[in-house]
Amino acid sequence: MIRVLIADDQAMVRQGFGALLAAQPDLLVVGDAADGAQAVAATRRLDPDVVLMDVRMPVLDGLAATRKLLGDGPAQRPRVLILTTFDLDDYVYEALRAGASGFLLKDAPAADLVHAVRVVAGGDALLAPAVTRRLIAEFAARPERHRPRPTELAALTPRETEVLRLIARGRSNQEIATDLVVAEQTVKTHVGRILMKLHLRDRAQAVVLAYETGLVAAGE
């Protein structure tokens, strides 16, 4: 059973999402919150697997709440799925840096919401091509500067480095398998090793690291 907490300052959104998720046999809504501070307190108290986190909330916004939750100690941390309208470009990059596992349009179809919760609960990232394009645009708008690569990158094999570059360009496992002419399961194995070696939670963090370290440059 996947335990979910919904954080949004609009009661109708909380109720609507809650009813939809509660109707699924494998999902359990354990609570909700009307602002970021409530979201942090409720998450620590209820220990959900996934937090649906709105960006714009009173008291504490969704990004600050995400940082607090994912910056906690070694205890099990939840997966955070950011609720967005995609018109908040500045928030996309910051949410990824804070450790969010994905983004979901607030007006997305019901099936997309259910799928998104299951994807991030399973340990993967929900990083749509539209989000990747915004991330690339963020780096393209920044002044060019040398970014030192962390020593961990040296632990990657040439093939793992190649896979990381493709992840950063928004390619799915299936697309990477086609590009490299290998089985999709082989790509999944490479991705798992990359995340382990770089101490990353998911693909979203891998994309951020690839750009921040200069492994991939915007416009490549």
CSV table of C-alpha atoms in Angstrom, one decimal:
chain,number,residue,atom,x,y,z
A,1,MET,CA,0.0,0.0,0.0
A,2,ILE,CA,1.4,3.4,-1.0
A,3,ARG,CA,0.8,6.0,1.7
A,4,VAL,CA,0.1,9.5,0.3
A,5,LEU,CA,-0.1,13.0,1.9
A,6,ILE,CA,-1.7,15.9,0.0
A,7,ALA,CA,-0.4,19.4,0.6
A,8,ASP,CA,-2.3,22.3,-1.2
A,9,ASP,CA,-3.9,25.5,0.1
A,10,GLN,CA,-7.0,24.9,-1.9
A,11,ALA,CA,-9.5,22.7,0.0
A,12,MET,CA,-11.2,21.6,-3.3
A,13,VAL,CA,-7.9,20.4,-4.7
A,14,ARG,CA,-7.1,18.4,-1.6
A,15,GLN,CA,-10.6,16.9,-1.5
A,16,GLY,CA,-10.6,16.1,-5.2
A,17,PHE,CA,-7.2,14.5,-5.3
A,18,GLY,CA,-7.9,12.7,-2.0
A,19,ALA,CA,-11.1,11.1,-3.3
A,20,LEU,CA,-9.4,10.0,-6.6
A,21,LEU,CA,-6.4,8.5,-4.9
A,22,ALA,CA,-8.5,6.8,-2.1
A,23,ALA,CA,-10.5,5.0,-4.8
A,24,GLN,CA,-7.3,3.1,-5.9
A,25,PRO,CA,-6.8,-0.3,-4.2
A,26,ASP,CA,-3.0,0.3,-3.7
A,27,LEU,CA,-3.1,3.9,-2.5
A,28,LEU,CA,-4.0,5.2,1.0
A,29,VAL,CA,-4.4,8.9,1.7
A,30,VAL,CA,-3.0,9.3,5.2
A,31,GLY,CA,-3.6,13.0,5.6
A,32,ASP,CA,-3.5,16.5,4.1
A,33,ALA,CA,-2.1,19.9,4.8
A,34,ALA,CA,-3.2,23.5,3.8
A,35,ASP,CA,0.3,25.1,4.0
A,36,GLY,CA,4.0,24.1,3.9
A,37,ALA,CA,4.5,24.1,7.6
A,38,GLN,CA,1.5,21.8,8.1
A,39,ALA,CA,2.9,19.6,5.4
A,40,VAL,CA,6.2,19.2,7.1
A,41,ALA,CA,4.6,18.5,10.5
A,42,ALA,CA,2.1,16.0,9.0
A,43,THR,CA,4.8,14.2,7.0
A,44,ARG,CA,7.0,13.7,10.1
A,45,ARG,CA,4.0,12.5,12.0
A,46,LEU,CA,2.3,10.3,9.4
A,47,ASP,CA,5.3,9.0,7.5
A,48,PRO,CA,3.8,8.9,4.0
A,49,ASP,CA,5.7,7.4,1.0
A,50,VAL,CA,4.7,10.2,-1.3
A,51,VAL,CA,3.9,13.8,-0.7
A,52,LEU,CA,1.9,15.8,-3.3
A,53,MET,CA,3.3,19.2,-2.7
A,54,ASP,CA,1.8,22.4,-4.2
A,55,VAL,CA,4.4,25.2,-4.8
A,56,ARG,CA,2.5,28.3,-3.8
A,57,MET,CA,1.2,27.9,-0.2
A,58,PRO,CA,1.1,30.2,2.8
A,59,VAL,CA,3.3,30.1,5.9
A,60,LEU,CA,5.9,28.0,4.1
A,61,ASP,CA,5.9,27.5,0.4
A,62,GLY,CA,6.3,24.1,-1.3
A,63,LEU,CA,10.0,24.5,-2.1
A,64,ALA,CA,10.9,25.4,1.4
A,65,ALA,CA,8.8,22.5,2.8
A,66,THR,CA,10.5,20.1,0.4
A,67,ARG,CA,13.9,21.3,1.5
A,68,LYS,CA,13.0,20.7,5.1
A,69,LEU,CA,11.6,17.3,4.5
A,70,LEU,CA,14.4,16.0,2.2
A,71,GLY,CA,17.1,17.7,4.2
A,72,ASP,CA,16.2,15.7,7.3
A,73,GLY,CA,18.7,13.2,8.7
A,74,PRO,CA,19.2,9.5,7.8
A,75,ALA,CA,15.6,8.6,8.5
A,76,GLN,CA,13.5,7.4,5.6
A,77,ARG,CA,12.5,10.4,3.5
A,78,PRO,CA,9.4,10.6,1.4
A,79,ARG,CA,9.2,11.1,-2.3
A,80,VAL,CA,8.0,14.6,-3.2
A,81,LEU,CA,5.8,15.1,-6.3
A,82,ILE,CA,5.5,18.8,-7.0
A,83,LEU,CA,2.1,20.1,-8.1
A,84,THR,CA,2.7,22.9,-10.7
A,85,THR,CA,1.1,24.8,-13.5
A,86,PHE,CA,4.4,24.9,-15.5
A,87,ASP,CA,4.2,28.7,-15.7
A,88,LEU,CA,6.5,28.9,-12.7
A,89,ASP,CA,9.7,28.3,-14.6
A,90,ASP,CA,11.9,29.5,-11.8
A,91,TYR,CA,10.5,26.8,-9.5
A,92,VAL,CA,11.4,23.9,-11.7
A,93,TYR,CA,15.1,24.0,-11.2
A,94,GLU,CA,14.9,24.9,-7.5
A,95,ALA,CA,12.5,22.0,-6.9
A,96,LEU,CA,14.8,19.5,-8.5
A,97,ARG,CA,17.7,20.9,-6.5
A,98,ALA,CA,15.6,20.5,-3.3
A,99,GLY,CA,15.2,16.8,-4.2
A,100,ALA,CA,11.7,16.6,-5.7
A,101,SER,CA,11.2,13.4,-7.6
A,102,GLY,CA,8.9,14.9,-10.3
A,103,PHE,CA,6.3,17.3,-11.4
A,104,LEU,CA,2.6,17.1,-12.1
A,105,LEU,CA,0.3,19.5,-13.8
A,106,LYS,CA,-2.6,20.4,-11.4
A,107,ASP,CA,-5.1,20.0,-14.2
A,108,ALA,CA,-3.6,16.7,-15.4
A,109,PRO,CA,-6.0,13.8,-16.2
A,110,ALA,CA,-6.9,11.6,-13.2
A,111,ALA,CA,-5.0,8.7,-14.7
A,112,ASP,CA,-1.8,10.8,-14.9
A,113,LEU,CA,-2.1,11.6,-11.2
A,114,VAL,CA,-2.4,8.0,-10.2
A,115,HIS,CA,0.4,7.0,-12.5
A,116,ALA,CA,2.7,9.8,-11.1
A,117,VAL,CA,2.2,8.7,-7.5
A,118,ARG,CA,3.0,5.1,-8.4
A,119,VAL,CA,6.1,6.0,-10.4
A,120,VAL,CA,7.7,8.1,-7.7
A,121,ALA,CA,6.7,5.7,-5.0
A,122,GLY,CA,8.5,3.0,-7.0
A,123,GLY,CA,11.8,5.0,-6.8
A,124,ASP,CA,11.8,6.4,-10.3
A,125,ALA,CA,11.5,10.1,-11.3
A,126,LEU,CA,8.7,11.7,-13.2
A,127,LEU,CA,10.6,14.1,-15.3
A,128,ALA,CA,8.7,15.0,-18.5
A,129,PRO,CA,10.5,16.4,-21.5
A,130,ALA,CA,8.8,19.8,-20.9
A,131,VAL,CA,10.5,19.9,-17.5
A,132,THR,CA,13.9,18.9,-18.9
A,133,ARG,CA,13.6,21.7,-21.5
A,134,ARG,CA,13.0,24.2,-18.8
A,135,LEU,CA,15.9,22.9,-16.9
A,136,ILE,CA,18.2,23.3,-19.9
A,137,ALA,CA,16.8,26.8,-20.5
A,138,GLU,CA,17.7,27.7,-16.9
A,139,PHE,CA,21.3,26.7,-17.5
A,140,ALA,CA,21.5,28.3,-20.9
A,141,ALA,CA,20.4,31.7,-19.3
A,142,ARG,CA,23.3,31.5,-16.8
A,143,PRO,CA,26.7,33.1,-17.5
A,144,GLU,CA,29.2,30.5,-18.7
A,145,ARG,CA,31.6,29.4,-15.9
A,146,HIS,CA,33.8,26.5,-15.1
A,147,ARG,CA,32.0,24.0,-13.0
A,148,PRO,CA,34.3,21.5,-11.3
A,149,ARG,CA,33.2,17.9,-11.6
A,150,PRO,CA,32.7,16.0,-8.4
A,151,THR,CA,35.2,13.2,-7.8
A,152,GLU,CA,32.3,10.7,-7.9
A,153,LEU,CA,32.0,11.2,-11.7
A,154,ALA,CA,35.4,9.5,-12.0
A,155,ALA,CA,33.9,6.3,-10.7
A,156,LEU,CA,31.6,6.0,-13.7
A,157,THR,CA,32.5,3.8,-16.6
A,158,PRO,CA,32.6,5.4,-20.0
A,159,ARG,CA,29.2,3.7,-20.8
A,160,GLU,CA,27.7,4.9,-17.6
A,161,THR,CA,28.9,8.5,-18.3
A,162,GLU,CA,27.3,8.2,-21.8
A,163,VAL,CA,24.0,7.0,-20.2
A,164,LEU,CA,24.1,9.9,-17.7
A,165,ARG,CA,24.5,12.4,-20.6
A,166,LEU,CA,21.5,10.9,-22.3
A,167,ILE,CA,19.4,11.0,-19.1
A,168,ALA,CA,20.3,14.7,-18.8
A,169,ARG,CA,18.9,15.3,-22.3
A,170,GLY,CA,15.6,13.9,-21.2
A,171,ARG,CA,15.9,10.5,-22.9
A,172,SER,CA,13.8,7.7,-21.5
A,173,ASN,CA,15.3,4.2,-20.8
A,174,GLN,CA,13.7,2.9,-24.0
A,175,GLU,CA,15.1,5.8,-26.1
A,176,ILE,CA,18.5,5.3,-24.5
A,177,ALA,CA,18.4,1.6,-25.3
A,178,THR,CA,17.6,2.5,-29.0
A,179,ASP,CA,20.4,5.1,-29.1
A,180,LEU,CA,23.0,2.7,-27.7
A,181,VAL,CA,21.6,-0.4,-29.4
A,182,VAL,CA,21.3,-2.4,-26.1
A,183,ALA,CA,18.5,-4.0,-24.2
A,184,GLU,CA,16.3,-1.7,-22.1
A,185,GLN,CA,17.1,-3.9,-19.0
A,186,THR,CA,20.8,-3.1,-19.6
A,187,VAL,CA,20.0,0.6,-19.5
A,188,LYS,CA,18.1,0.1,-16.3
A,189,THR,CA,21.1,-1.6,-14.8
A,190,HIS,CA,23.4,1.3,-15.8
A,191,VAL,CA,20.9,3.9,-14.4
A,192,GLY,CA,20.8,2.0,-11.1
A,193,ARG,CA,24.6,1.9,-10.9
A,194,ILE,CA,24.9,5.6,-11.8
A,195,LEU,CA,22.5,6.6,-9.0
A,196,MET,CA,24.3,4.4,-6.5
A,197,LYS,CA,27.8,5.6,-7.4
A,198,LEU,CA,26.7,9.3,-7.3
A,199,HIS,CA,24.6,8.9,-4.2
A,200,LEU,CA,21.5,10.2,-6.0
A,201,ARG,CA,17.8,9.5,-5.2
A,202,ASP,CA,16.5,9.4,-8.8
A,203,ARG,CA,16.8,10.6,-12.4
A,204,ALA,CA,15.7,14.1,-11.5
A,205,GLN,CA,18.8,14.6,-9.3
A,206,ALA,CA,21.0,13.0,-12.0
A,207,VAL,CA,19.8,15.6,-14.5
A,208,VAL,CA,20.7,18.5,-12.1
A,209,LEU,CA,24.1,17.0,-11.4
A,210,ALA,CA,24.9,16.5,-15.0
A,211,TYR,CA,24.3,20.2,-15.8
A,212,GLU,CA,25.8,21.6,-12.6
A,213,THR,CA,29.0,19.8,-13.1
A,214,GLY,CA,29.3,20.6,-16.8
A,215,LEU,CA,29.1,17.0,-17.9
A,216,VAL,CA,26.4,18.3,-20.2
A,217,ALA,CA,26.1,21.9,-21.5
A,218,ALA,CA,22.9,23.6,-22.5
A,219,GLY,CA,22.6,23.6,-26.3
A,220,GLU,CA,24.7,20.5,-26.8
